[in-house]
Amino acid sequence: MTVDVQTRANCNGHTKSNPSAAFYPQHTLPKDVEPDAVAAEWTTSFREYLQTNDLRPSKDVFLDESYWRDHLCFSWLFHTWHGPDEISSFHRRHQKDFQIRGVTVDDGDFNPKPKIVRVDYDGDVHGIELYIEIETDKGTGKGLVRLLHEAESQKWKAFTLYTALREIRGHPETVKDQRQLGHIYQPPGTATEFDSWRDMRIAQENFLGKLQPSVLIIGSGQAGLACGARLGQLGISCLIIDQNERVGDCWRTRYRRLVTHDPVWYNHMPYLPFPENWPVFAPKDKLADFMESYAQIMELNIWTSTQLRQAHWDGKAWEVTLERSRCDNQGVAEVRVFRPRHIVQATGVNGTPWMPKIEGMDDFKGHRLCHSSEFTSAPPSTAAGGRKRVVVVGTGVSGHDIAQDYHEQGHAVTIVQRSPTCVDVSDYSHGQGLYSDTGPPTDAADFITHSVPLAVLKRREMEKTQELERNHHDFFEGLRRAGFAVDKGPDGAGRKFKFLAHAGGSYIDVGASSLIISGAIKIAK
């Protein structure tokens, strides 16, 4: 079959997180194609291209509309190159930095063999997908390629290529056959040996003697813990700090009915996934307790109730001053100065509450006026004070959850909507696609997800959003009739790109939308 070229999206206002959508090149799908043979031939061409100083043109390997996304396999930065010209420019600049030693088709036990797959969401575009193994002088990597059969040249060329470093040469993770023996109590990178594991952990956690963190991680949420765990298994000393009293308080202190809005398959932690009986949408306190246990099991060095007071880069390292609310006998807080080489900021997307100043706020005589971060739960309308008239400003996740909570407690609720909201009515209770009980392990699912450049992902999400609108037409029309303004995300690319572009303005429906449609929750603008 032949697929027509789609029109490029208008690039005005597009950014790295909200790129112009990709289009699919004109291509055909030959009959009786042999994916193994095609994969072997393309991999040989790609290896020759990398090793021959551009003697083989990049257009022999990549389509004019193609993307190469690299995560540290061929440079020490994250890159996405669009088209043969950008790819060739990168190759000329960095070829000497990363010496290629080998590229082979990876069809081992843990990766599927080359096969024909659909490349778009709708299933109109088909190509060959294959995994490759990569070896450079810096380490070993892995790649995922999607080939299309170019209509004009009748050659198989790369539409998308993703490469990622998996192991730095000489620095394997201390897992599986590289795991520690357990009877030697010596922190990595030091000559000090302790009498017991407990003595070693006390010294590590408190950085006693000459122990220094190589990396300071600010924030002990999921990202901070995962980063500390990964670096720890590479023998890199980390200190994680958090201003909260306990690990997990970033969840524990939120409103009482909060649960994760991503299902469990998206949220597994490295080395220690959630147990098989873990709920699809974990309650906040349950997740907070797991995070606290995770930190202990993974032997992470964490200082809670700690503030970063000063940080200065002197050209070789950071000099940081930390104030830890662990008082001595005289009630004076502990102040320590460290010289880490790196600082990782893992404070989250919405870490700092923003409370707008609205005329009349100071004279408000109602029961309560607060930011969503201060909200815990709605009191029953049968309690003292009776049924209240409640106004919730904002139609993101928190706004919907809080409005639903007040309604279920018997109060009269109105949501003030300031701008259109992208609502996702998909059923995630059993997972979707890669992220489900029938999908691959989370590491493998993440690798496949990362292999799709944002421009291609945007095209897919536009197709998916159109399907969602068609399949749930009555639902969206019901919201509009209720006065609720719905949008489809940037360029019609849905909730994911609305979040990437604005870090908000979207909602996965867990019940509040039906209340809005029925009029049980009112809308004001």
XYZ file of C-alpha atoms in Angstrom:
525
model
C 0.000 0.000 0.000
C 1.014 3.647 -0.353
C 0.362 6.331 2.257
C 0.148 9.995 1.292
C 2.305 12.606 2.949
C 0.525 14.449 5.755
C 0.749 18.201 6.055
C 3.210 19.617 8.559
C 1.668 21.324 11.579
C 2.131 25.072 11.918
C 5.299 25.529 13.949
C 4.389 28.965 15.306
C 4.661 28.960 19.085
C 6.106 25.472 19.250
C 8.788 24.641 21.802
C 10.931 21.623 22.684
C 8.156 20.304 24.918
C 5.478 21.186 22.356
C 7.079 20.555 18.947
C 5.527 20.629 15.526
C 3.953 17.234 14.826
C 5.846 14.852 12.551
C 4.398 13.683 9.261
C 4.710 10.228 7.739
C 6.808 9.997 4.546
C 5.422 8.416 1.403
C 6.147 4.744 1.732
C 5.072 1.293 0.641
C 4.928 -2.102 2.329
C 6.299 -4.760 -0.060
C 4.760 -8.209 -0.075
C 6.717 -11.154 1.334
C 9.143 -8.895 3.187
C 11.685 -10.678 5.417
C 12.191 -8.528 8.551
C 15.345 -10.384 9.650
C 17.104 -9.781 6.333
C 16.005 -6.139 6.178
C 17.177 -5.556 9.765
C 20.592 -7.106 9.125
C 21.127 -5.058 5.948
C 20.108 -1.760 7.562
C 22.240 -2.392 10.658
C 25.278 -3.025 8.439
C 24.621 0.237 6.567
C 24.255 2.150 9.831
C 27.496 0.719 11.220
C 29.338 1.637 8.025
C 27.897 5.134 8.182
C 29.187 5.575 11.746
C 32.646 4.196 10.947
C 33.477 5.694 7.547
C 33.678 9.466 8.100
C 30.525 10.211 6.117
C 31.684 8.309 3.011
C 28.257 6.692 3.095
C 25.667 9.506 2.882
C 23.229 9.699 5.778
C 20.385 9.751 3.214
C 21.214 6.129 2.448
C 20.325 5.262 6.041
C 17.718 7.852 7.118
C 14.554 9.143 5.471
C 14.258 12.856 4.731
C 11.608 12.952 7.475
C 13.420 11.039 10.203
C 14.454 11.420 13.826
C 17.412 10.171 15.833
C 16.937 10.506 19.581
C 20.063 9.839 21.654
C 20.311 9.518 25.423
C 24.049 9.598 26.216
C 25.068 6.805 23.852
C 26.888 9.053 21.339
C 27.319 12.286 23.349
C 27.075 13.421 26.968
C 23.877 15.375 26.293
C 20.298 14.434 25.421
C 19.661 15.134 21.724
C 17.038 14.654 19.033
C 18.153 15.280 15.459
C 15.627 15.801 12.680
C 16.521 14.725 9.161
C 19.759 13.604 7.458
C 21.362 17.076 7.475
C 21.114 17.486 11.257
C 22.239 13.886 11.752
C 25.299 14.364 9.523
C 26.189 17.621 11.271
C 26.116 15.919 14.653
C 28.105 12.956 13.352
C 30.896 15.175 12.012
C 31.139 17.106 15.303
C 31.122 14.147 17.704
C 32.541 11.195 15.790
C 35.939 11.460 17.515
C 34.374 11.812 20.981
C 32.621 8.436 20.898
C 34.496 5.755 18.980
C 32.136 3.111 17.626
C 33.235 -0.495 18.185
C 30.219 -2.398 17.025
C 26.543 -2.331 16.049
C 24.574 -5.571 15.748
C 20.956 -6.664 15.611
C 19.807 -7.552 19.125
C 17.327 -10.414 18.942
C 18.323 -12.139 22.178
C 16.112 -13.650 24.843
C 14.921 -10.323 26.200
C 14.121 -8.522 22.945
C 11.703 -9.521 20.187
C 13.057 -10.384 16.789
C 12.668 -7.839 13.947
C 9.013 -7.661 12.986
C 6.422 -5.665 11.044
C 4.620 -3.186 13.304
C 2.266 -0.263 12.939
C 4.123 3.021 13.287
C 1.180 5.382 13.720
C -1.718 5.218 16.194
C -4.449 4.594 13.621
C -2.683 1.621 12.017
C -2.339 3.062 8.510
C 1.474 3.182 8.542
C 3.482 -0.042 8.848
C 7.206 -0.661 8.985
C 9.836 -2.900 10.540
C 10.876 -2.550 14.181
C 14.207 -3.898 15.425
C 16.490 -3.648 18.439
C 20.226 -3.110 18.119
C 23.204 -3.493 20.450
C 25.830 -0.744 20.391
C 29.361 -0.726 21.748
C 31.528 2.393 21.944
C 34.746 3.226 23.752
C 32.583 4.813 26.497
C 30.273 1.877 27.168
C 27.500 -0.328 25.868
C 24.165 0.854 24.595
C 20.918 -0.278 23.113
C 18.774 1.039 20.289
C 15.304 0.715 18.822
C 14.746 1.424 15.117
C 11.583 1.804 13.036
C 12.170 1.426 9.312
C 9.864 2.489 6.487
C 10.132 1.407 2.868
C 10.631 4.665 0.970
C 8.270 4.908 -1.994
C 10.688 6.786 -4.290
C 13.923 4.845 -3.718
C 12.281 1.530 -2.820
C 14.780 1.218 0.054
C 14.269 0.535 3.727
C 15.411 3.564 5.756
C 15.093 4.704 9.345
C 12.080 6.815 10.284
C 12.930 6.825 14.010
C 16.096 5.713 15.790
C 16.526 5.738 19.558
C 19.891 5.019 21.189
C 20.620 4.973 24.918
C 23.670 4.239 27.018
C 23.018 1.236 29.263
C 26.366 0.848 31.017
C 29.460 3.044 31.339
C 32.569 1.035 30.637
C 34.197 -0.094 33.888
C 31.255 1.035 36.060
C 28.596 -1.700 36.167
C 25.634 -1.505 38.517
C 26.081 -3.633 41.637
C 23.125 -5.870 40.824
C 22.633 -9.536 39.853
C 26.039 -11.091 39.119
C 27.751 -7.831 40.175
C 26.069 -7.662 43.568
C 28.161 -7.113 46.709
C 29.149 -10.045 48.897
C 27.707 -8.399 52.014
C 30.359 -9.240 54.616
C 32.726 -6.358 53.825
C 31.648 -3.092 55.427
C 33.472 -0.480 53.375
C 31.731 2.449 51.652
C 32.488 2.625 47.895
C 35.444 4.809 47.019
C 36.944 4.840 50.529
C 39.665 2.953 52.382
C 37.741 2.901 55.667
C 36.420 -0.461 56.838
C 33.856 -0.802 59.633
C 33.210 -3.590 62.135
C 29.546 -3.981 61.191
C 26.976 -3.002 58.603
C 25.165 -0.824 61.162
C 28.336 1.141 61.972
C 28.951 1.658 58.275
C 25.393 2.903 57.653
C 25.565 5.374 60.568
C 28.780 6.804 59.130
C 27.350 6.933 55.601
C 24.026 8.487 56.580
C 25.678 11.210 58.658
C 28.818 11.632 56.519
C 31.115 11.195 59.488
C 34.852 11.672 59.338
C 36.063 12.453 55.823
C 33.004 11.079 54.002
C 31.638 13.532 51.413
C 28.705 13.228 49.003
C 29.631 13.365 45.336
C 26.029 14.304 44.500
C 23.534 16.404 46.458
C 19.905 15.618 45.566
C 17.304 18.178 46.624
C 13.942 16.477 47.218
C 13.006 12.989 48.409
C 9.993 12.374 46.177
C 9.892 9.596 43.594
C 12.472 11.268 41.323
C 14.904 12.023 44.127
C 14.693 8.510 45.554
C 15.041 6.842 42.137
C 18.035 9.030 41.266
C 19.721 8.247 44.592
C 19.089 4.532 44.166
C 20.512 4.420 40.639
C 23.623 6.415 41.536
C 24.131 4.345 44.678
C 24.309 1.144 42.643
C 27.066 2.772 40.587
C 29.088 3.389 43.753
C 28.435 7.152 43.734
C 27.933 8.674 47.163
C 24.724 10.744 47.373
C 23.025 12.845 50.006
C 19.295 13.484 49.567
C 17.824 16.407 51.506
C 14.189 17.356 52.083
C 12.570 20.127 54.084
C 9.750 17.806 55.233
C 9.944 15.843 58.485
C 9.643 12.390 56.882
C 10.296 10.763 53.539
C 6.931 10.583 51.767
C 5.503 13.749 53.316
C 5.227 15.244 49.824
C 2.264 12.819 49.530
C 1.353 12.252 53.167
C 0.478 15.907 53.848
C -1.864 16.327 50.874
C -5.679 16.167 50.942
C -7.110 13.010 52.445
C -8.820 11.443 49.406
C -5.830 11.871 47.090
C -4.702 8.809 45.127
C -2.216 8.483 42.302
C -3.760 9.463 38.980
C -1.357 7.282 37.023
C -1.948 3.533 37.396
C 0.568 1.345 39.208
C 2.339 0.152 36.043
C 3.659 3.665 35.376
C 4.991 4.221 38.882
C 7.324 1.330 39.752
C 10.573 2.268 41.474
C 13.975 0.923 40.303
C 15.190 -2.354 41.838
C 12.143 -2.673 44.103
C 8.806 -2.606 42.213
C 5.474 -2.463 43.997
C 4.144 -5.881 45.088
C 1.704 -7.691 42.811
C -1.259 -6.884 45.079
C -0.563 -3.122 44.985
C -3.734 -1.145 44.092
C -4.064 0.328 40.620
C -4.398 3.839 42.089
C -2.489 3.950 45.369
C -3.828 6.072 48.262
C -1.423 8.836 49.178
C -0.557 7.552 52.657
C 0.089 4.043 51.383
C 2.452 5.413 48.739
C 4.168 7.657 51.310
C 4.837 4.693 53.614
C 6.233 2.678 50.691
C 8.606 5.529 49.816
C 9.855 5.660 53.395
C 10.442 1.893 53.410
C 12.100 2.079 49.990
C 14.615 4.634 51.275
C 15.580 2.337 54.141
C 15.809 -0.849 52.079
C 17.858 0.829 49.336
C 20.217 2.318 51.976
C 19.713 5.893 50.789
C 21.372 8.694 52.732
C 18.560 11.129 53.481
C 18.452 14.180 55.727
C 14.901 15.342 56.384
C 14.002 18.678 58.015
C 17.000 20.092 56.158
C 17.392 23.355 54.251
C 19.930 24.325 51.600
C 21.143 27.696 52.871
C 23.870 28.473 50.362
C 25.406 27.008 47.199
C 28.461 28.296 45.354
C 30.311 26.809 42.356
C 34.070 27.483 42.455
C 34.904 25.986 39.069
C 35.685 22.506 40.389
C 32.901 21.677 42.822
C 29.933 23.114 44.646
C 30.300 24.418 48.175
C 26.939 23.973 49.889
C 25.808 24.913 53.368
C 23.072 22.744 54.872
C 21.064 23.416 58.008
C 19.640 20.302 59.590
C 16.999 20.630 62.296
C 18.652 17.948 64.398
C 19.588 19.953 67.448
C 22.496 19.319 69.780
C 22.277 19.395 73.580
C 22.115 23.202 73.538
C 19.196 23.273 71.051
C 21.341 24.557 68.167
C 20.608 23.207 64.680
C 23.372 21.281 62.921
C 25.095 23.195 60.117
C 27.364 21.303 57.696
C 29.371 22.358 54.657
C 29.953 19.873 51.812
C 31.663 19.999 48.407
C 29.639 17.821 46.016
C 30.533 17.695 42.339
C 26.891 17.724 41.254
C 23.512 19.001 42.451
C 20.262 17.397 41.279
C 17.060 19.383 41.780
C 14.195 16.922 42.297
C 11.617 19.237 43.832
C 8.729 18.346 41.517
C 6.632 20.255 39.020
C 4.234 21.931 41.472
C 6.394 22.272 44.550
C 5.590 25.887 45.491
C 1.945 26.918 46.069
C 0.815 30.079 44.310
C -2.069 31.983 45.881
C -3.473 34.782 43.698
C -4.372 38.076 45.336
C -8.074 38.671 44.675
C -9.949 41.812 45.628
C -12.068 41.195 48.729
C -10.047 38.263 50.073
C -9.119 40.117 53.255
C -12.792 40.798 54.007
C -14.020 37.245 53.331
C -16.412 36.207 56.111
C -16.929 32.612 55.037
C -15.892 29.414 56.783
C -12.569 28.908 55.031
C -10.288 30.395 52.388
C -7.249 28.289 51.444
C -4.947 27.008 48.713
C -5.425 23.408 47.572
C -2.096 22.473 49.192
C -3.643 23.381 52.586
C -6.850 21.421 52.009
C -7.213 18.093 53.822
C -10.848 16.985 53.581
C -14.418 18.263 53.335
C -16.468 18.103 56.553
C -19.828 16.305 56.373
C -22.791 18.619 55.840
C -24.347 16.985 58.914
C -21.529 18.305 61.121
C -21.615 21.579 63.014
C -22.168 24.445 60.614
C -24.348 22.382 58.270
C -24.424 22.529 54.501
C -22.076 25.092 52.952
C -21.878 26.853 49.629
C -18.394 26.020 48.311
C -16.483 27.697 45.499
C -13.437 25.926 44.033
C -11.264 28.035 41.735
C -9.498 25.975 39.094
C -10.355 22.901 37.029
C -7.160 20.879 37.194
C -6.793 17.601 39.070
C -6.922 19.125 42.561
C -9.887 21.354 41.698
C -11.935 18.404 40.444
C -10.985 16.180 43.402
C -11.795 18.822 45.997
C -15.116 19.709 44.340
C -16.071 16.021 44.224
C -15.136 15.604 47.899
C -17.344 18.528 48.981
C -20.250 17.293 46.837
C -20.049 13.791 48.295
C -20.182 15.314 51.782
C -23.464 17.033 50.898
C -22.368 20.598 50.135
C -23.408 22.884 47.249
C -20.353 23.180 44.998
C -19.449 25.565 42.177
C -16.212 25.351 40.210
C -14.825 28.550 38.704
C -13.205 27.732 35.366
C -10.675 30.269 34.156
C -9.490 28.523 30.984
C -10.420 25.415 28.959
C -9.474 22.040 30.416
C -8.288 18.925 28.613
C -10.275 15.990 29.999
C -9.176 12.382 29.506
C -12.042 9.900 29.851
C -9.883 6.829 29.133
C -10.278 3.827 31.413
C -6.893 3.224 33.052
C -8.154 0.779 35.687
C -6.515 -2.166 33.878
C -3.630 -0.219 32.404
C -3.163 0.551 28.738
C -0.852 -0.828 26.098
C 2.694 -1.197 27.371
C 1.761 -0.315 30.943
C -0.446 -3.158 32.147
C -0.233 -6.629 33.669
C 0.085 -8.082 30.178
C 2.742 -5.577 29.089
C 6.528 -5.848 29.311
C 8.490 -4.976 32.487
C 8.410 -1.258 33.278
C 12.068 -0.782 32.248
C 11.306 -2.252 28.825
C 8.085 -0.242 28.509
C 9.954 2.950 29.389
C 12.602 2.180 26.765
C 9.936 1.768 24.087
C 8.182 4.954 25.237
C 11.424 6.963 25.101
C 12.100 5.617 21.612
C 9.294 7.760 20.174
C 10.517 11.335 19.503
C 8.170 14.044 20.776
C 7.241 15.138 17.241
C 6.163 11.588 16.350
C 4.456 11.116 19.717
C 2.528 14.311 19.103
C 1.226 13.003 15.772
C 0.140 9.776 17.497
C -1.541 11.659 20.349
C -3.419 13.820 17.844
C -4.770 10.636 16.252
C -5.599 9.168 19.665
C -7.382 12.351 20.792
C -9.526 12.354 17.658
C -10.537 8.756 18.375
C -11.312 9.613 22.006
C -13.539 12.486 20.894
C -15.392 10.234 18.430
C -15.884 7.374 20.899
C -17.031 9.639 23.750
C -18.902 12.307 21.796
C -21.871 12.393 24.178
C -19.586 12.760 27.204
C -17.780 15.811 25.807
C -20.994 17.357 24.525
C -22.476 16.913 27.998
C -19.602 18.871 29.533
C -20.014 21.648 26.981
C -23.767 21.865 27.585
C -23.046 22.237 31.303
C -20.913 25.285 30.508
C -17.580 23.493 30.976
C -14.998 24.547 28.354
C -13.101 21.577 26.956
C -10.012 21.714 24.782
C -8.022 18.995 23.009
C -4.556 20.081 24.095
C -1.940 21.879 21.958
C -2.741 21.333 18.268
C -5.273 18.687 19.326
C -2.571 16.462 20.883
C -4.471 15.765 24.107
C -3.700 15.597 27.798
C -0.046 14.534 27.617
C 0.989 17.544 25.573
C -1.229 19.879 27.590
C 0.780 18.811 30.633
C 4.126 19.093 28.833
C 3.269 22.595 27.625
C 1.602 23.952 30.771
C 2.253 21.496 33.648
C -1.483 21.572 34.320
C -4.833 22.320 32.749
C -5.860 18.680 32.415
C -7.863 16.054 34.282
C -8.250 12.255 34.099
C -11.912 11.718 34.928
C -12.526 9.719 38.099
C -16.096 10.867 38.657
C -16.220 14.657 38.870
C -17.005 15.112 35.160
C -20.237 13.111 35.498
C -21.251 15.353 38.396
C -20.635 18.417 36.220
C -22.647 16.952 33.337
C -25.592 16.168 35.640
C -25.485 19.661 37.158
C -24.625 18.362 40.625
C -21.471 20.506 40.469
C -22.087 23.940 38.962
C -19.747 25.820 36.623
C -18.984 29.537 36.779
C -16.594 31.608 34.673
